[in-house]
Coordinates of C-alpha atoms in Angstrom, one line a residue:
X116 CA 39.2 -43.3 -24.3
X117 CA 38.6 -46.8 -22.3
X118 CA 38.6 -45.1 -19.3
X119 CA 35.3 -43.2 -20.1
X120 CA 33.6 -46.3 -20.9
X121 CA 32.7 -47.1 -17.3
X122 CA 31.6 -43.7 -16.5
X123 CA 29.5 -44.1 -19.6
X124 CA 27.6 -47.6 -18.2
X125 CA 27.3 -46.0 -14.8
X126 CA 25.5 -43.2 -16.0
X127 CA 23.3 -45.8 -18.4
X128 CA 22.6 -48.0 -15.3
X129 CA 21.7 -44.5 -13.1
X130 CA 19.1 -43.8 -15.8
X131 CA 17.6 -46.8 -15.8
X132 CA 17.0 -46.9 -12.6
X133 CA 15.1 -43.5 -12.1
X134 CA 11.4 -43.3 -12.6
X135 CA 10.9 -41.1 -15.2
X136 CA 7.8 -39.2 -15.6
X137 CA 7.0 -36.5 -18.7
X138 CA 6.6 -33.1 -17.0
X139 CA 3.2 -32.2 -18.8
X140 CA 1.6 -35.8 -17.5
X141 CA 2.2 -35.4 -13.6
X142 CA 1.0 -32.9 -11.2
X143 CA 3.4 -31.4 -9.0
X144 CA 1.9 -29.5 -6.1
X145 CA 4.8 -27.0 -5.7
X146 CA 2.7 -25.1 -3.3
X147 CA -0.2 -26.3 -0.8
X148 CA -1.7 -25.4 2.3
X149 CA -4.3 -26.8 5.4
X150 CA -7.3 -25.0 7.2
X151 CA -9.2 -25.8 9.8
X152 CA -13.1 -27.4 8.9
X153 CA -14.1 -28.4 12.6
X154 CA -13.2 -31.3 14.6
X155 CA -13.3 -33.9 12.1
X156 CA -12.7 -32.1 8.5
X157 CA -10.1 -30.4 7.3
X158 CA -9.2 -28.6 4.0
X159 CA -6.4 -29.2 1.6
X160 CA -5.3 -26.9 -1.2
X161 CA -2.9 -27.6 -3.6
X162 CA -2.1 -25.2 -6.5
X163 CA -0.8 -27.3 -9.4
X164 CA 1.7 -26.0 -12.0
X165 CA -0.5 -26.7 -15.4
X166 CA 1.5 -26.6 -18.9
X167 CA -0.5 -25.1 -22.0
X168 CA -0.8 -28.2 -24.9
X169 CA 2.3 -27.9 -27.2
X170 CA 3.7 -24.9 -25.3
X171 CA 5.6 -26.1 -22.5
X172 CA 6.9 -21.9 -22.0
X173 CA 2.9 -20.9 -20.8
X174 CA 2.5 -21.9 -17.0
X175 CA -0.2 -21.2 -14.7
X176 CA -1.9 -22.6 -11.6
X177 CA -4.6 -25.0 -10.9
X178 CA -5.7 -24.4 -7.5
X179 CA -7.9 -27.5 -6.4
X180 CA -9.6 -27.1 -2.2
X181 CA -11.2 -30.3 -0.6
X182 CA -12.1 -31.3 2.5
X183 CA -11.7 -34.4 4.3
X184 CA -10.4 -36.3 7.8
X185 CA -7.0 -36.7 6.6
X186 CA -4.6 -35.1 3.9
X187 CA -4.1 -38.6 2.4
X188 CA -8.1 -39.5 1.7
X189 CA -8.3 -35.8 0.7
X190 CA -5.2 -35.7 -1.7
X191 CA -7.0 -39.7 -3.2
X192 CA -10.0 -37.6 -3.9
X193 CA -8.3 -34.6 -5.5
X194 CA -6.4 -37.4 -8.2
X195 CA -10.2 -38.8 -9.2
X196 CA -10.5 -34.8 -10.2
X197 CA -7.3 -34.4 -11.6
X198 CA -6.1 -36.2 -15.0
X199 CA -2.2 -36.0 -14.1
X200 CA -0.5 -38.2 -11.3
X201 CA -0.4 -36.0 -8.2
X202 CA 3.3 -36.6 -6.2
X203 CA 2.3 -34.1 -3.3
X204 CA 5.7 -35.0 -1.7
X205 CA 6.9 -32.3 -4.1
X206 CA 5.5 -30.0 -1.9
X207 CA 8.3 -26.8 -1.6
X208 CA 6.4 -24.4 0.5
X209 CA 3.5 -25.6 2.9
X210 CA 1.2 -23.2 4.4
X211 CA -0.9 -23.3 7.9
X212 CA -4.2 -21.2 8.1
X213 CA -3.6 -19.7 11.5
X214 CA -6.1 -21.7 13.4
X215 CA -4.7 -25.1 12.5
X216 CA -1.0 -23.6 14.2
X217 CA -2.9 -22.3 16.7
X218 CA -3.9 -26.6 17.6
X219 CA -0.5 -27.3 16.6
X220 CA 1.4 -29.1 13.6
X221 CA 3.1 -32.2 15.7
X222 CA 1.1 -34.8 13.7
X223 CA 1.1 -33.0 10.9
X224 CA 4.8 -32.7 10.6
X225 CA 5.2 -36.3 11.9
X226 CA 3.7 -37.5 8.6
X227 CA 5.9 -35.4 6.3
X228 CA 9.0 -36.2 8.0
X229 CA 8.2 -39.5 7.5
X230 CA 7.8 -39.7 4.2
X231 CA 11.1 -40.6 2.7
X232 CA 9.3 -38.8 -1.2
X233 CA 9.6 -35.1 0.9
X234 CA 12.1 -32.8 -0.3
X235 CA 14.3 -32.3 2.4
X236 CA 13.7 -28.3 1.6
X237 CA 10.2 -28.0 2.2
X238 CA 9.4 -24.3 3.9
X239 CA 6.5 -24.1 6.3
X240 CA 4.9 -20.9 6.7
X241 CA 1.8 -19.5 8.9
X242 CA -0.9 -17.5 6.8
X243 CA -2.8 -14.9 8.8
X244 CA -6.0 -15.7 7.5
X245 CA -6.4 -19.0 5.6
X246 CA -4.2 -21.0 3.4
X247 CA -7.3 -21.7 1.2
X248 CA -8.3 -17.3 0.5
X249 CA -4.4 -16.8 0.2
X250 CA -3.9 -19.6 -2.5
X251 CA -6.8 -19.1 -4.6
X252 CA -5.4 -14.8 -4.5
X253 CA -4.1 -13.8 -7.6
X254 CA -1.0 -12.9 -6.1
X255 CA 1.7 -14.1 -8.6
X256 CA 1.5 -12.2 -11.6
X257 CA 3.2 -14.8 -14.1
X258 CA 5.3 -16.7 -11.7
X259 CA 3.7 -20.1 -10.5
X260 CA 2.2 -19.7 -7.0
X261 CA 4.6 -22.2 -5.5
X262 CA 7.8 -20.6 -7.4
X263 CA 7.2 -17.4 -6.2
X264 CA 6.4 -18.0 -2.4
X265 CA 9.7 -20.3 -2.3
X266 CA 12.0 -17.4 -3.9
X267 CA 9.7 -14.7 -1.4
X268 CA 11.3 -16.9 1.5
X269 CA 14.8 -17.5 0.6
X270 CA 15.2 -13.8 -1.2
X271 CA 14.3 -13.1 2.7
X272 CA 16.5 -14.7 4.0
X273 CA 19.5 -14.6 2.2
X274 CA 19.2 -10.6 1.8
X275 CA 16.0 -9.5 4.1
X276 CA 15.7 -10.0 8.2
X277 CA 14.0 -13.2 7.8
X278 CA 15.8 -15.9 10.6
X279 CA 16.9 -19.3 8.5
X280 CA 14.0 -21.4 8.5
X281 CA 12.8 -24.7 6.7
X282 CA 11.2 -28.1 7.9
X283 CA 14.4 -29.8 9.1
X284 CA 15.0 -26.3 11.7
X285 CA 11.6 -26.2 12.7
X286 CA 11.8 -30.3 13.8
X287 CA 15.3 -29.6 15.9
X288 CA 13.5 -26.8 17.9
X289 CA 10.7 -29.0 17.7
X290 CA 11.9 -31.4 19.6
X291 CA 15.1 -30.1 21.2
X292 CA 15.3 -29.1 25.0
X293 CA 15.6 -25.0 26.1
X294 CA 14.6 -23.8 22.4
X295 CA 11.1 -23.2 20.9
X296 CA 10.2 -23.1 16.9
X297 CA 9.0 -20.0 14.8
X298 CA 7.8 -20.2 11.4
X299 CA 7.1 -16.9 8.7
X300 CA 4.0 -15.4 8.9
X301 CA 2.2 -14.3 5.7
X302 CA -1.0 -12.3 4.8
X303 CA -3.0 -11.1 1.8
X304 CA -2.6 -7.1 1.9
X305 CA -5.0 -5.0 1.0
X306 CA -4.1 -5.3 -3.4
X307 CA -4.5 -9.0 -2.3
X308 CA -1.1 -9.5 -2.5
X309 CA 1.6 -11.9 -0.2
X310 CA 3.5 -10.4 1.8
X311 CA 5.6 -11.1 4.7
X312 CA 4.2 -9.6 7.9
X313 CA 6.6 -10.9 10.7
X314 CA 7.5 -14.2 12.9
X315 CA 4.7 -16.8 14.4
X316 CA 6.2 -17.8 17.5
X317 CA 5.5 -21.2 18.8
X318 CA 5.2 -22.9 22.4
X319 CA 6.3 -26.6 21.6
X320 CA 3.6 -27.6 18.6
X321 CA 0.9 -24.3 19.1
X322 CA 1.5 -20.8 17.4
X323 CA 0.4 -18.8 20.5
X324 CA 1.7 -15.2 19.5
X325 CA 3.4 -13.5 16.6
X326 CA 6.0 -10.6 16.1
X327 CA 5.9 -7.7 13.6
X328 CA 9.0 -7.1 10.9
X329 CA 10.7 -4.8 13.2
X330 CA 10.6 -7.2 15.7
X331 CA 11.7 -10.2 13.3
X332 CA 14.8 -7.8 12.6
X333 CA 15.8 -8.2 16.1
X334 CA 15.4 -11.7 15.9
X335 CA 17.5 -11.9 12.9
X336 CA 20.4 -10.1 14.7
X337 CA 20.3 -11.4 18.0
X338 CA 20.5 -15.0 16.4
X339 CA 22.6 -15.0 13.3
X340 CA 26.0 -13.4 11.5
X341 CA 24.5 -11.3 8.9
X342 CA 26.9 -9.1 6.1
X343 CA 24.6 -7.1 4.4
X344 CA 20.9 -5.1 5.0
X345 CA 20.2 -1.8 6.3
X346 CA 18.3 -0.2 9.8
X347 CA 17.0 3.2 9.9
X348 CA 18.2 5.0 13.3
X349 CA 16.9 8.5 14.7
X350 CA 19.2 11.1 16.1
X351 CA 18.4 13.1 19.1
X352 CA 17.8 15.8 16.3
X353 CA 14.8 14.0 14.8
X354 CA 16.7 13.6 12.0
X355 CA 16.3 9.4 10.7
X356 CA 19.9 7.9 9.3
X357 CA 20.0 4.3 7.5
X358 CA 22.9 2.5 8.2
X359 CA 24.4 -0.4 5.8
X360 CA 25.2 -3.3 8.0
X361 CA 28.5 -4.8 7.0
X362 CA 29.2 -7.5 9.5
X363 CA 27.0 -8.4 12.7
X364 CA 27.7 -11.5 14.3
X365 CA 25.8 -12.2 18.1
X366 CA 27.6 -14.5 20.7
X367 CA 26.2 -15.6 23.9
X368 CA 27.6 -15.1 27.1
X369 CA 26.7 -16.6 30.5
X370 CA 27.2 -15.3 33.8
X371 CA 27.2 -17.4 36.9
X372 CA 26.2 -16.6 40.7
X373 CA 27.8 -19.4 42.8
X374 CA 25.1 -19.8 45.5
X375 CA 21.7 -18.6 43.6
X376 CA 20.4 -19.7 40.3
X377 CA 17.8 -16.8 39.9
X378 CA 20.8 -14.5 39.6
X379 CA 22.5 -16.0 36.6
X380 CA 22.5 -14.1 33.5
X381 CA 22.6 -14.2 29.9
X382 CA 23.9 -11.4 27.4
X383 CA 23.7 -11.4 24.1
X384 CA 26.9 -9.4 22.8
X385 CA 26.3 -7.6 19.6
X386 CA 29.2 -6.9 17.6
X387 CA 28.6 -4.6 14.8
X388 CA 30.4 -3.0 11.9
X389 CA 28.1 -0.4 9.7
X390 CA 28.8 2.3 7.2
X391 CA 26.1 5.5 6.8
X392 CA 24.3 5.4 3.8
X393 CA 21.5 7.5 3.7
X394 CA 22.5 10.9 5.7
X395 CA 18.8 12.3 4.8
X396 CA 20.7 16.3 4.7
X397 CA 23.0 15.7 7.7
X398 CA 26.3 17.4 6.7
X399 CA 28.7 14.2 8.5
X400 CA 31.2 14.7 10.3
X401 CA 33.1 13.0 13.5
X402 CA 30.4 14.7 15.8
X403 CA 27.7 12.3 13.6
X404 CA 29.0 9.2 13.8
X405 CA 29.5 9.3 17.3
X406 CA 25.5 10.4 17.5
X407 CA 24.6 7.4 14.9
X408 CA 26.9 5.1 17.1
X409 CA 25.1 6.5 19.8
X410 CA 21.8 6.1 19.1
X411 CA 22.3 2.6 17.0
X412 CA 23.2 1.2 20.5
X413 CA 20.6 2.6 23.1
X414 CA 17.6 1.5 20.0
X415 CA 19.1 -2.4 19.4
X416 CA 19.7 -2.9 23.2
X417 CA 16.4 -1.6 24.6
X418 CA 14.8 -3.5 21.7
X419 CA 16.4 -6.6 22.0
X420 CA 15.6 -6.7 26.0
X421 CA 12.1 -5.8 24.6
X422 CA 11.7 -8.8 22.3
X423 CA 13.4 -11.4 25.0
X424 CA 11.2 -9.7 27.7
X425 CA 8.1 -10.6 26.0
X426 CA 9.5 -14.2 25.6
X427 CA 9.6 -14.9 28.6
X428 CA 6.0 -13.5 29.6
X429 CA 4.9 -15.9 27.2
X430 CA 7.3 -18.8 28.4
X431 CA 9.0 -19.7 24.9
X432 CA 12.4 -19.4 23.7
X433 CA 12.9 -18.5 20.3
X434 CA 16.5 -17.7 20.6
X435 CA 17.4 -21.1 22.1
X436 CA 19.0 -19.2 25.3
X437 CA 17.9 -22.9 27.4
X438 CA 20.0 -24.8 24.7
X439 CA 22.8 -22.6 25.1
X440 CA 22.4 -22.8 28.8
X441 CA 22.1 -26.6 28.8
X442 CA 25.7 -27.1 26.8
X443 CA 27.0 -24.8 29.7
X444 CA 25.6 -27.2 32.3
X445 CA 26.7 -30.5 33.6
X446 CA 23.1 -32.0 35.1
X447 CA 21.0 -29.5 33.7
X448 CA 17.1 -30.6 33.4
X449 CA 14.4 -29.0 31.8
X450 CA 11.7 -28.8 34.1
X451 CA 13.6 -26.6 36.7
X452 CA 15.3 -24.5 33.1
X453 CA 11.4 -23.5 32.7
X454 CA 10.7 -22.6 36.3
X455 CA 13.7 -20.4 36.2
X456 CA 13.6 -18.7 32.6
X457 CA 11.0 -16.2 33.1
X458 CA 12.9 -15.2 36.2
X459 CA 16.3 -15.1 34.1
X460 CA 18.3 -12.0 33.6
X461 CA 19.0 -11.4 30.0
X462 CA 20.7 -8.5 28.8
X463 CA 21.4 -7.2 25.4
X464 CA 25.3 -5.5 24.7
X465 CA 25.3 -3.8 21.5
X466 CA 29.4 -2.6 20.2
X467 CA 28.8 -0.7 16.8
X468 CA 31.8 0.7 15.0
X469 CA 30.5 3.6 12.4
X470 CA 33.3 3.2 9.4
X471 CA 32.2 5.7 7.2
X472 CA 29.7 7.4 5.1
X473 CA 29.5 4.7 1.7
X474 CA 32.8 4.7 -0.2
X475 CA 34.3 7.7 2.0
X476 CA 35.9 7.4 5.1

């Protein structure tokens, strides 16, 4: 029994020593978000998880929009409105209106990061449209605002074609050489509901163009191992098959020329493993998998030369190709990587293996 006692004081010691606050007497801004005023305003909005008196159960959302010079002053003039302690630290998802990313978020990010309150889990996310109209929505049936854009994010990428993403990613692509950040991009629909309508690519700090869901799958593939989702492909018959993805896993691959840098090459190599799942009337057969294999391959290799063909009009680099080029590269240095990269030859090898149809094989 002795032997519990110090476990016991440690644990009375650790208590002490947290600050303690009652959950119905602070106000914890699990969601917020910044728009644009002109040159010397901006506008905060925070939405505020509020407690019903007595009934802790009952949640809904206080949704407070100021403006100001700086999120500080603006947050000191939302608590003179607000009878609970705000700790906007809290934070969990933070959104950009669309023309604040399009001015960039270096500042802005350099403030959070230095706060040593922010949770080190905090997703940032691009509205199309304002953070302010997409807040104030009543998007969230009865799910706090905050709650349910976090789980929108993570469901995405943990089972959707949403690329890993949160503050601490953003900053290393941020401020890493050969690699340029991306953020999700979010909208009110036409209900006036969230949902997630693609990628907002970055050059450094500035969102400067954006990619559609298709195009985020792509993404998805060409930079991450991924064991489960599914892609609709269409035979030369017209008929559409979806395909459960299995395993996928994308590895990198560069080719030197000895005597001329503009004909060095980068391939992306594919390697996939999916199973049929959705024959849509096709009777399968040996002859169909070799048509789904087929036509899997010539759709994810013309559409991943695609997607890296339009990174390079726009000079940015999404998939980090410089940063894999760089630990290939004794001497390597940026400014003549970015001269060279929208010259580079980038190639995308797709290997599928078809295993089945579901369960049979």
């Amino acid at each position: 029994m002795s032997k519990f006692i110090p476990i016991f004081l440690c644990c009375l010691l650790m208590n002490a020593c947290v600050d303690q606050e009652i959950v119905d007497r602070i106000a914890l801004p699990l969601t917020g978000g910044v728009d644009f005023v002109d040159n010397n305003e901006i506008e905060l909005t925070f939405a505020f998880p509020s407690f019903s008196p007595g009934n802790i159960e009952t949640v809904s959302d206080q949704v407070i929009t100021l403006a100001g010079p700086t999120k500080a002053e603006i947050t000191e003039k939302m608590q003179r409105k607000i009878n609970r302690r705000i700790y906007p630290s809290k934070t969990t998802v933070f959104l950009y209106g669309k023309e604040v990313a399009t001015q960039g978020l270096e500042k802005d990010l350099d403030v959070i990061l230095r706060d040593g309150r922010s949770t080190r889990k905090m997703h940032l996310t691009v509205v199309d449209g304002t953070a302010k109209e997409l807040l104030h929505a009543d998007f969230n049936g009865k799910e706090v605002k905050g709650m349910f854009l976090e789980r929108l994010l993570e469901e995405n990428i943990e089972y959707g074609y949403l690329p890993k993403q949160d503050i601490h990613l953003f900053e290393y692509a941020l401020l890493g050489r050969g690699i340029d950040p991306f953020l999700p991009l979010i909208k009110l629909d036409d209900d006036h509901k969230v949902t997630l309508c693609g990628l907002a690519l970055f050059k450094h700090d500035k969102y400067i163009t954006s990619i559609n869901v298709k195009e985020m799958t792509i993404l998805k593939l060409l930079l991450e191992d991924k064991h489960n989702g599914r892609i609709s492909v269409k035979l030369p018959t017209g008929t559409i098959i979806t395909v459960q993805l299995i395993r996928t896993k994308p590895t990198y691959h560069l080719i030197r020329s000895t005597d001329n840098l503009e004909q060095d090459e980068v391939h992306i190599m594919l390697n996939m493993k999916v199973t049929v799942s959705d024959l849509n009337g096709e009777n399968f057969s040996s002859h169909t998998i070799e048509e789904v294999r087929e036509a899997l391959k010539e759709n994810l290799e013309r559409s991943g030369n695609e997607l890296m063909w339009m990174f390079q009009r726009n000079e940015i680099d999404p998939l980090g190709i410089g940063d894999f080029v760089r630990s290939k590269t004794r001497h390597w240095e940026e400014d003549t990587w970015k001269a060279h990269y929208p010259h580079l030859k980038l190639r995308t090898v797709a290997n599928i293996q078809v295993v089945g149809e579901g369960i049979r094989r």
